[in-house]
Short mmCIF file of C-alpha atoms and ligand atoms in Angstrom, two decimals:
data_model
loop_
_atom_site.label_atom_id
_atom_site.label_comp_id
_atom_site.label_asym_id
_atom_site.label_seq_id
_atom_site.Cartn_x
_atom_site.Cartn_y
_atom_site.Cartn_z
CA MET A 70 13.18 20.94 -0.15
CA ALA A 71 14.30 21.67 -3.67
CA LYS A 72 15.84 24.98 -2.84
CA LYS A 73 19.15 26.36 -1.75
CA PRO A 74 19.18 26.69 2.01
CA GLY A 75 21.16 29.66 3.12
CA GLY A 76 20.76 31.15 -0.31
CA SER A 77 24.29 32.51 -0.44
CA SER A 78 25.96 32.19 -3.79
CA SER A 79 29.30 33.66 -2.80
CA ASN A 80 30.82 30.19 -2.70
CA ASN A 81 29.81 27.25 -4.81
CA SER A 82 27.91 25.63 -1.97
CA GLY A 83 24.19 26.14 -1.58
CA TRP A 84 24.40 25.39 2.13
CA SER A 85 24.94 28.19 4.58
CA GLY A 86 28.16 26.83 6.03
CA LYS A 87 30.24 23.78 6.56
CA MET A 88 27.72 22.31 8.93
CA GLY A 89 24.80 23.46 6.79
CA TYR A 90 24.47 20.24 4.86
CA VAL A 91 24.89 18.07 7.94
CA LEU A 92 22.26 20.03 9.84
CA ALA A 93 19.80 20.08 6.98
CA ALA A 94 20.24 16.38 6.30
CA ALA A 95 19.91 15.62 10.01
CA ALA A 96 16.79 17.75 10.24
CA SER A 97 15.29 15.78 7.38
CA ALA A 98 16.33 12.50 8.91
CA VAL A 99 15.04 13.14 12.42
CA GLY A 100 11.29 12.89 12.57
CA LEU A 101 8.51 10.47 13.35
CA GLY A 102 10.76 7.74 12.02
CA ASN A 103 13.02 8.03 15.04
CA ILE A 104 10.51 8.78 17.75
CA TRP A 105 7.48 6.80 16.67
CA ARG A 106 8.59 4.17 14.16
CA PHE A 107 11.92 2.94 15.51
CA PRO A 108 10.70 2.03 19.03
CA TYR A 109 7.68 0.08 17.84
CA LEU A 110 9.64 -1.89 15.25
CA CYS A 111 12.39 -2.58 17.73
CA ALA A 112 9.89 -3.74 20.34
CA LYS A 113 8.04 -5.91 17.85
CA TYR A 114 10.91 -7.50 15.98
CA GLY A 115 13.22 -8.70 18.68
CA GLY A 116 14.61 -5.83 20.82
CA GLY A 117 18.40 -6.16 21.15
CA ILE A 118 18.76 -8.34 18.08
CA PHE A 119 16.83 -5.79 16.02
CA LEU A 120 19.09 -3.02 17.29
CA LEU A 121 22.18 -5.05 16.40
CA VAL A 122 20.98 -5.76 12.86
CA TYR A 123 19.93 -2.13 12.48
CA LEU A 124 23.34 -0.82 13.58
CA PHE A 125 25.12 -3.23 11.26
CA LEU A 126 22.99 -2.06 8.34
CA VAL A 127 23.44 1.61 9.13
CA LEU A 128 27.21 1.25 9.31
CA THR A 129 27.61 -0.69 6.07
CA PHE A 130 24.72 -0.28 3.75
CA GLY A 131 23.29 3.00 5.02
CA TYR A 132 26.72 4.53 5.01
CA ALA A 133 27.40 3.45 1.42
CA LEU A 134 24.01 4.60 0.25
CA ILE A 135 24.09 8.07 1.82
CA MET A 136 27.49 8.71 0.31
CA SER A 137 26.44 7.39 -3.09
CA GLU A 138 23.31 9.51 -3.18
CA THR A 139 25.10 12.64 -2.04
CA ALA A 140 27.94 12.12 -4.48
CA ILE A 141 25.52 11.43 -7.35
CA GLY A 142 23.74 14.68 -6.52
CA ARG A 143 27.00 16.59 -6.27
CA MET A 144 28.36 15.24 -9.55
CA SER A 145 25.21 15.84 -11.54
CA GLY A 146 23.92 18.93 -9.75
CA LYS A 147 20.39 17.57 -10.19
CA SER A 148 17.49 16.01 -8.33
CA PRO A 149 16.83 12.26 -8.77
CA ILE A 150 15.17 11.94 -12.17
CA GLY A 151 17.51 14.44 -13.77
CA ALA A 152 20.50 12.83 -12.07
CA PHE A 153 19.71 9.35 -13.38
CA LYS A 154 19.23 10.76 -16.89
CA TYR A 155 22.43 12.78 -16.57
CA PHE A 156 24.51 9.63 -16.23
CA LYS A 157 22.64 7.56 -18.75
CA ASN A 158 19.88 8.76 -20.97
CA SER A 159 17.80 5.62 -21.31
CA LYS A 160 14.27 4.60 -20.38
CA LEU A 161 15.57 2.21 -17.75
CA SER A 162 17.70 4.89 -16.16
CA ALA A 163 14.80 7.34 -16.09
CA ALA A 164 12.69 4.62 -14.46
CA GLY A 165 15.36 4.31 -11.76
CA GLY A 166 15.01 8.03 -11.09
CA TRP A 167 11.24 7.87 -11.05
CA ILE A 168 11.02 5.04 -8.57
CA ASN A 169 13.18 7.08 -6.21
CA ALA A 170 11.07 10.17 -6.78
CA LEU A 171 7.76 8.37 -6.26
CA VAL A 172 8.46 7.03 -2.77
CA PRO A 173 7.65 10.31 -0.98
CA PHE A 174 4.30 10.44 -2.78
CA ILE A 175 3.29 7.32 -0.89
CA ILE A 176 4.86 8.29 2.43
CA CYS A 177 3.61 11.86 2.72
CA PRO A 178 -0.15 11.15 2.99
CA TYR A 179 0.11 8.56 5.72
CA TYR A 180 2.84 10.52 7.51
CA ALA A 181 0.22 13.27 7.82
CA VAL A 182 -2.25 10.83 9.37
CA ILE A 183 0.25 10.05 12.14
CA GLY A 184 0.93 13.79 12.36
CA GLY A 185 -2.80 14.18 13.03
CA TRP A 186 -2.64 11.65 15.87
CA VAL A 187 0.23 13.63 17.39
CA LEU A 188 -1.77 16.84 17.10
CA LYS A 189 -4.75 15.21 18.83
CA TYR A 190 -2.56 14.14 21.75
CA LEU A 191 -1.13 17.63 21.99
CA VAL A 192 -4.64 19.07 22.17
CA GLY A 193 -5.48 16.36 24.72
CA TYR A 194 -2.69 17.53 27.05
CA VAL A 195 -3.60 21.16 26.61
CA THR A 196 -7.20 20.40 27.60
CA GLY A 197 -6.06 18.37 30.61
CA GLU A 198 -6.99 14.86 29.49
CA THR A 199 -3.72 13.50 30.88
CA GLN A 200 -5.32 10.68 32.86
CA ALA A 201 -7.92 9.73 30.26
CA MET A 202 -5.28 9.34 27.56
CA ALA A 203 -3.34 6.93 29.77
CA THR A 204 -6.18 4.44 30.12
CA ASP A 205 -6.03 1.12 28.32
CA GLY A 206 -7.87 1.08 25.04
CA TYR A 207 -8.00 4.87 24.70
CA PHE A 208 -5.85 5.01 21.60
CA GLY A 209 -7.58 2.07 19.93
CA GLY A 210 -10.92 3.72 20.57
CA TYR A 211 -9.65 6.99 19.22
CA ILE A 212 -8.24 5.88 15.88
CA THR A 213 -11.35 3.86 15.11
CA SER A 214 -13.63 6.83 15.83
CA ASN A 215 -13.53 8.18 12.24
CA THR A 216 -14.48 11.85 12.48
CA GLN A 217 -11.82 13.14 14.86
CA PRO A 218 -8.79 11.38 13.39
CA GLU A 219 -9.91 12.43 9.93
CA LEU A 220 -10.38 16.00 11.08
CA TYR A 221 -6.92 16.19 12.66
CA PHE A 222 -5.38 14.64 9.57
CA VAL A 223 -7.04 17.27 7.38
CA ILE A 224 -5.82 20.08 9.67
CA PHE A 225 -2.29 18.66 9.55
CA ILE A 226 -2.13 18.29 5.77
CA LEU A 227 -3.65 21.75 5.27
CA LEU A 228 -0.97 23.25 7.50
CA VAL A 229 1.67 21.58 5.37
CA LEU A 230 0.11 22.82 2.13
CA VAL A 231 -0.24 26.37 3.45
CA VAL A 232 3.45 26.47 4.32
CA ILE A 233 4.39 25.12 0.89
CA LEU A 234 2.16 27.61 -0.89
CA GLY A 235 3.30 30.45 1.33
CA GLY A 236 6.92 29.59 0.58
CA VAL A 237 8.06 30.14 4.15
CA GLN A 238 10.22 27.04 4.36
CA ASN A 239 13.18 29.13 5.31
CA GLY A 240 11.49 29.94 8.58
CA VAL A 241 10.81 26.28 9.07
CA GLU A 242 14.49 25.49 8.70
CA ARG A 243 15.27 27.95 11.45
CA VAL A 244 12.55 26.56 13.70
CA SER A 245 13.92 23.07 13.33
CA LYS A 246 17.40 24.17 14.32
CA VAL A 247 16.14 25.52 17.65
CA MET A 248 13.76 22.67 18.12
CA MET A 249 16.26 19.87 17.73
CA PRO A 250 18.32 20.59 20.89
CA VAL A 251 15.16 21.07 22.96
CA LEU A 252 13.80 17.80 21.65
CA ILE A 253 16.99 16.00 22.64
CA PHE A 254 16.99 17.59 26.08
CA LEU A 255 13.41 16.54 26.72
CA ALA A 256 14.00 13.06 25.33
CA VAL A 257 16.89 12.62 27.77
CA ILE A 258 14.71 13.66 30.73
CA VAL A 259 11.80 11.43 29.72
CA SER A 260 14.05 8.46 29.07
CA ILE A 261 15.76 8.84 32.45
CA TYR A 262 12.35 8.95 34.09
CA SER A 263 11.12 5.99 32.13
CA CYS A 264 14.25 3.91 32.77
CA THR A 265 14.12 4.47 36.51
CA ARG A 266 10.54 3.13 36.97
CA PRO A 267 10.35 -0.14 38.89
CA GLY A 268 10.58 -3.03 36.44
CA ALA A 269 12.07 -0.91 33.69
CA VAL A 270 15.43 -2.69 33.86
CA GLU A 271 13.96 -5.64 32.01
CA GLY A 272 13.07 -3.26 29.20
CA ILE A 273 16.58 -1.84 29.05
CA LYS A 274 17.89 -5.41 28.83
CA TYR A 275 15.38 -6.22 26.10
CA LEU A 276 16.53 -3.21 24.13
CA PHE A 277 20.28 -3.74 24.45
CA ILE A 278 20.94 -7.44 24.94
CA PRO A 279 20.51 -9.35 21.69
CA ASN A 280 18.65 -12.61 22.03
CA ILE A 281 18.96 -14.86 19.04
CA HIS A 282 15.62 -16.54 19.85
CA ASN A 283 13.90 -13.30 18.95
CA PHE A 284 15.43 -13.29 15.50
CA SER A 285 13.40 -13.87 12.37
CA ILE A 286 13.80 -12.84 8.76
CA MET A 287 11.31 -10.08 9.58
CA THR A 288 13.95 -8.60 11.89
CA VAL A 289 16.12 -7.95 8.85
CA VAL A 290 13.25 -6.84 6.61
CA ALA A 291 11.98 -4.39 9.21
CA ALA A 292 15.44 -3.12 10.12
CA MET A 293 16.29 -2.42 6.52
CA GLY A 294 13.01 -0.64 5.81
CA GLN A 295 13.54 1.42 8.94
CA MET A 296 17.06 2.32 7.92
CA PHE A 297 15.81 3.74 4.61
CA TYR A 298 12.97 5.53 6.30
CA SER A 299 14.95 7.00 9.14
CA LEU A 300 17.87 8.18 7.04
CA SER A 301 15.52 9.49 4.32
CA LEU A 302 17.27 7.19 1.84
CA ALA A 303 16.17 5.69 -1.46
CA MET A 304 13.76 8.48 -2.21
CA GLY A 305 15.88 11.03 -3.91
CA ILE A 306 16.17 13.43 -0.98
CA MET A 307 19.88 12.93 -0.46
CA ILE A 308 20.51 13.27 -4.20
CA THR A 309 18.78 16.64 -4.15
CA TYR A 310 20.69 17.67 -1.01
CA GLY A 311 23.92 16.45 -2.53
CA SER A 312 23.44 18.77 -5.48
CA TYR A 313 23.89 21.69 -3.08
CA VAL A 314 26.97 20.35 -1.32
CA ASP A 315 30.28 22.14 -1.69
CA LYS A 316 32.80 20.36 -3.90
CA HIS A 317 35.34 20.44 -1.11
CA GLN A 318 33.23 19.06 1.67
CA ASP A 319 34.35 15.76 3.18
CA LEU A 320 31.40 13.48 2.39
CA GLU A 321 32.58 10.64 4.55
CA ASP A 322 32.85 12.80 7.61
CA SER A 323 29.45 14.42 7.05
CA THR A 324 27.81 11.03 6.54
CA THR A 325 29.21 9.74 9.78
CA LYS A 326 27.85 12.74 11.67
CA ILE A 327 24.38 12.36 10.18
CA GLU A 328 24.27 8.68 11.03
CA ILE A 329 25.41 9.15 14.60
CA PHE A 330 22.89 11.89 15.21
CA ASP A 331 19.96 10.01 13.70
CA THR A 332 20.78 6.75 15.45
CA LEU A 333 21.29 8.38 18.85
CA ILE A 334 17.86 9.95 18.70
CA ALA A 335 16.28 6.65 17.71
CA ILE A 336 17.96 4.88 20.63
CA LEU A 337 16.89 7.65 22.96
CA ALA A 338 13.30 7.21 21.80
CA GLY A 339 13.67 3.48 22.36
CA LEU A 340 14.79 4.26 25.92
CA MET A 341 11.72 6.42 26.51
CA ILE A 342 9.26 3.87 25.24
CA ILE A 343 10.46 0.28 25.62
CA PRO A 344 11.35 0.34 29.36
CA ALA A 345 7.93 1.91 29.94
CA VAL A 346 6.28 -1.13 28.35
CA PHE A 347 8.02 -3.28 30.95
CA ALA A 348 7.35 -0.92 33.84
CA PHE A 349 3.66 -0.48 33.07
CA ASN A 350 2.70 -3.70 31.30
CA GLY A 351 5.34 -6.11 32.56
CA GLY A 352 6.74 -6.58 29.05
CA ASP A 353 3.42 -8.01 27.86
CA PRO A 354 4.11 -9.52 24.40
CA GLU A 355 0.88 -8.10 23.06
CA THR A 356 1.88 -4.55 24.02
CA LEU A 357 5.38 -5.10 22.68
CA SER A 358 3.96 -5.98 19.29
CA ALA A 359 1.40 -3.16 19.35
CA GLY A 360 2.95 -1.66 16.22
CA PRO A 361 2.12 1.90 15.16
CA SER A 362 0.17 2.58 18.33
CA LEU A 363 3.02 1.84 20.75
CA MET A 364 4.18 5.40 21.35
CA PHE A 365 0.62 6.55 21.91
CA ILE A 366 0.01 3.81 24.46
CA THR A 367 3.13 3.98 26.61
CA ILE A 368 4.15 7.65 26.60
CA PRO A 369 0.80 8.83 28.06
CA LYS A 370 1.19 6.30 30.87
CA VAL A 371 4.60 7.73 31.70
CA PHE A 372 3.23 11.27 31.75
CA ALA A 373 0.16 10.33 33.78
CA GLU A 374 2.45 9.05 36.53
CA MET A 375 4.97 11.87 36.43
CA GLY A 376 4.71 15.02 38.47
CA PHE A 377 4.09 17.85 35.97
CA GLY A 378 2.92 15.16 33.54
CA THR A 379 0.54 17.49 31.78
CA GLY A 380 3.24 20.11 31.25
CA ALA A 381 5.71 17.49 30.09
CA GLY A 382 3.06 16.06 27.78
CA ILE A 383 2.44 19.43 26.22
CA VAL A 384 6.13 20.12 25.63
CA PHE A 385 6.78 16.60 24.35
CA PHE A 386 3.93 16.60 21.87
CA VAL A 387 4.69 20.15 20.70
CA LEU A 388 8.17 18.97 19.80
CA VAL A 389 7.05 15.75 18.15
CA PHE A 390 4.43 17.76 16.31
CA LEU A 391 7.02 20.23 15.03
CA ALA A 392 9.41 17.43 14.06
CA ALA A 393 6.59 15.73 12.16
CA LEU A 394 5.49 18.97 10.55
CA THR A 395 8.94 19.95 9.29
CA SER A 396 9.51 16.44 7.92
CA ALA A 397 6.09 16.42 6.24
CA ILE A 398 6.86 19.80 4.70
CA SER A 399 10.07 18.53 3.17
CA LEU A 400 8.38 15.35 1.96
CA CYS A 401 5.67 17.45 0.32
CA GLU A 402 8.20 19.89 -1.09
CA THR A 403 10.04 17.00 -2.73
CA CYS A 404 6.86 15.81 -4.42
CA VAL A 405 5.93 19.29 -5.58
CA GLY A 406 9.49 19.73 -6.90
CA THR A 407 9.21 16.52 -8.93
CA LEU A 408 5.88 17.62 -10.43
CA THR A 409 7.11 21.09 -11.37
CA ASN A 410 10.42 19.89 -12.80
CA GLU A 411 9.23 16.84 -14.67
CA LEU A 412 5.73 17.77 -15.75
CA GLY A 413 6.28 21.49 -16.12
CA TRP A 414 3.39 22.34 -13.81
CA SER A 415 3.32 25.64 -11.97
CA ARG A 416 4.06 25.51 -8.26
CA VAL A 417 0.49 26.34 -7.31
CA LYS A 418 -0.98 23.73 -9.63
CA ALA A 419 1.46 21.08 -8.42
CA THR A 420 0.74 21.89 -4.78
CA LEU A 421 -3.02 21.82 -5.24
CA ILE A 422 -3.08 18.58 -7.19
CA PHE A 423 -0.67 16.96 -4.77
CA GLY A 424 -2.88 18.26 -1.94
CA VAL A 425 -5.98 16.58 -3.35
CA PHE A 426 -4.04 13.37 -3.91
CA SER A 427 -2.79 13.43 -0.30
CA LEU A 428 -6.24 14.15 1.06
CA ILE A 429 -7.69 11.15 -0.74
CA LEU A 430 -4.90 8.72 0.10
CA GLY A 431 -4.53 10.00 3.66
CA SER A 432 -8.29 9.79 4.28
CA ALA A 433 -8.24 6.21 3.11
CA ALA A 434 -5.40 5.57 5.57
CA SER A 435 -7.16 7.35 8.42
CA LEU A 436 -10.62 5.88 7.87
CA GLY A 437 -9.03 2.51 7.14
CA TYR A 438 -8.78 2.06 10.90
CA GLY A 439 -12.44 2.93 11.34
CA VAL A 440 -15.40 2.77 9.05
CA TRP A 441 -13.38 1.37 6.14
CA GLY A 442 -11.82 -1.25 8.39
CA ASP A 443 -13.23 -4.09 6.31
CA PHE A 444 -11.36 -2.87 3.28
CA THR A 445 -7.95 -4.44 3.37
CA ILE A 446 -5.26 -4.88 0.76
CA ILE A 447 -3.48 -8.22 0.93
CA GLY A 448 -4.73 -8.49 4.49
CA MET A 449 -3.41 -5.10 5.57
CA GLN A 450 -5.20 -1.96 6.57
CA VAL A 451 -4.58 0.96 4.24
CA LEU A 452 -2.01 2.76 6.40
CA ASP A 453 -0.07 -0.42 7.06
CA PHE A 454 -0.24 -1.23 3.36
CA LEU A 455 1.15 2.18 2.33
CA ASP A 456 3.95 1.78 4.85
CA PHE A 457 4.66 -1.71 3.53
CA LEU A 458 4.50 -0.64 -0.10
CA SER A 459 6.89 2.28 0.33
CA ASN A 460 9.35 0.73 2.79
CA SER A 461 9.40 -2.95 1.92
CA VAL A 462 8.76 -2.85 -1.83
CA MET A 463 9.55 0.51 -3.45
CA MET A 464 12.56 1.53 -1.38
CA PRO A 465 14.45 -1.74 -1.99
CA ILE A 466 13.87 -1.31 -5.73
CA ALA A 467 14.92 2.34 -5.55
CA ALA A 468 18.04 1.41 -3.59
CA LEU A 469 18.83 -1.31 -6.10
CA ALA A 470 18.57 1.24 -8.88
CA ILE A 471 21.12 3.42 -7.09
CA CYS A 472 23.50 0.51 -6.55
CA LEU A 473 23.26 -0.41 -10.23
CA LEU A 474 23.81 3.18 -11.27
CA VAL A 475 26.95 3.34 -9.17
CA TRP A 476 28.28 -0.04 -10.12
CA ARG A 477 27.34 -0.43 -13.78
CA VAL A 478 27.05 3.11 -15.08
CA ILE A 479 29.20 5.54 -13.11
CA GLY A 480 31.77 3.03 -11.95
CA PHE A 481 33.55 2.76 -8.60
CA ASP A 482 36.63 4.64 -9.69
CA LYS A 483 34.68 7.74 -10.52
CA MET A 484 32.57 7.50 -7.36
CA GLU A 485 35.61 7.05 -5.17
CA GLU A 486 37.31 9.96 -6.79
CA GLU A 487 34.27 12.14 -6.09
CA ILE A 488 33.94 11.00 -2.48
CA GLY A 489 37.66 11.25 -1.79
CA ARG A 490 38.09 14.54 -3.61
CA ASP A 491 39.84 16.47 -0.85
CA SER A 492 40.45 13.92 1.84
CA ALA A 493 41.34 10.26 1.73
CA PHE A 494 38.40 7.90 1.36
CA LYS A 495 38.93 5.75 4.43
CA ARG A 496 36.34 3.02 4.31
CA LYS A 497 36.61 2.20 0.62
CA ALA A 498 36.52 -1.55 1.15
CA ILE A 499 33.27 -1.40 3.12
CA TYR A 500 31.84 0.88 0.49
CA ARG A 501 32.57 -1.42 -2.43
CA PHE A 502 31.53 -4.52 -0.57
CA SER A 503 28.21 -2.93 0.45
CA ILE A 504 27.27 -1.66 -2.99
CA LYS A 505 28.45 -4.69 -4.92
CA TYR A 506 27.44 -7.62 -2.76
CA LEU A 507 25.73 -6.85 0.52
CA ALA A 508 23.19 -4.43 -0.90
CA PRO A 509 22.03 -6.26 -4.02
CA VAL A 510 21.83 -9.64 -2.30
CA SER A 511 19.93 -8.36 0.71
CA LEU A 512 17.70 -6.06 -1.32
CA VAL A 513 16.59 -8.84 -3.61
CA ALA A 514 16.13 -11.24 -0.68
CA ILE A 515 14.09 -8.67 1.19
CA LEU A 516 11.96 -7.79 -1.73
CA ILE A 517 11.13 -11.41 -2.46
CA SER A 518 10.51 -12.40 1.13
CA SER A 519 8.37 -9.39 1.97
CA VAL A 520 6.22 -9.81 -1.13
CA LEU A 521 5.82 -13.56 -0.62
CA SER A 522 4.87 -13.08 3.00
CA ALA A 523 2.42 -10.31 2.15
CA PHE A 524 0.64 -12.69 -0.16
CA GLY A 525 0.73 -15.35 2.50
CA ILE A 526 2.92 -17.68 0.46
CA ILE A 527 5.53 -17.92 3.17
CA SER A 528 5.19 -16.94 6.79
CA ILE A 529 8.03 -14.99 8.30
N1 LIG B 78 13.44 10.41 7.90
C1 LIG B 78 12.22 10.97 8.35
C2 LIG B 78 11.87 10.43 9.70
O1 LIG B 78 12.64 9.72 10.29
C3 LIG B 78 11.07 10.68 7.46
C4 LIG B 78 11.37 10.97 6.06
C5 LIG B 78 11.50 10.07 5.13
C6 LIG B 78 11.60 12.23 5.51
N2 LIG B 78 11.80 10.71 3.98
C7 LIG B 78 11.86 12.02 4.18
C8 LIG B 78 11.60 13.51 6.00
C9 LIG B 78 12.13 13.04 3.33
C10 LIG B 78 11.88 14.55 5.16
C11 LIG B 78 12.14 14.34 3.84
O2 LIG B 78 10.81 10.68 10.20
#
């Protein structure tokens, strides 16, 4: 995504218009994270209480971090590594930039594995397997079957690489603008259907009514990881985007819009999936904690019961596929951008080497559910480990680096001046409090607790 969307240079903004940045940031934010990841984490880690913690984090921490990253990008005019060096040219500062830049390298390969699963389901609906895909155990059987999941993963990653090499991302931007409203429309229909099934009310209650008994430290760890993931934070994307933002744009207002949009889609996805668990499985705790497979278990059941289920399935998975594809393209583009800028590689070389890297890591993630199932890292299968490594370990460190950059190097006065350039900075107190206290304390706590629990030293 290291390019100037819109391409116009008649004003000093790289974005096509006032809404350009908001739309582009929202298009990056909305992806599998909202539709696939949010519902399963919410179901697994406490329902309403998870939602409450998530909303609190988005409004304080997420808000402060988006604005910081965008402002850092706008001040320096650079992508993450360059931006960190711009403010302080030291090894430590460069390391802060690198940790941000490396996160998408870990996410992209396994994102493409999930993209492959989505593609398989799309093909399944097209070939009329609507009923078969709704049977219990279908998904588990599928992901452990080795050849097919690997094949779909390879197709998915090749599609991404072809687009990157072909340089047609501009078209992709346009596609995602049309796609987004259709996706929302369909999500509303499916969630209404799902919420009106007999027994679904319990699911709606589970999603919206916080129950303190469902709370554990994992609720906070998972919610924070999800916030980074869903808002594309702590990985340099927003710094890069910020470097294209017009000097006169109101950052606070744009941030609020992005957050509302992203969170609404996540809640909508929760409403499609969680009530269905209650309607079809009676809220079975095992299904609720199904993890990454949840969407692939419940959504097919909804479609199998619906009139026009096959048609709805096709449209739904086309949209999820496109959302996943556009997000994977921007993840890949970020990695290629880092390699070309920092190592001086040509675009083709960077894309090819990154492609091989993704194929290897992604294959390990895909086959890790099948033939390589015995190979686990600290008790986790490869895909789960990559997700854990990026979201629970690297992103907290990357976010900490940003907080320190703001607090110790740039200073609040300068940040606040940048954010409040043309319009009053309204939530200054929340901003300072988040960056100075809330963020560092919770980031360190999360880092320590997730690492200790991964090594089995504490159980959370
Ligand atoms: N936020 C995206 C989602 O919810 C995933 C993502 C994370 C992403 N980082 C990104 C997408 C960078 C594009 C670019 O699915």
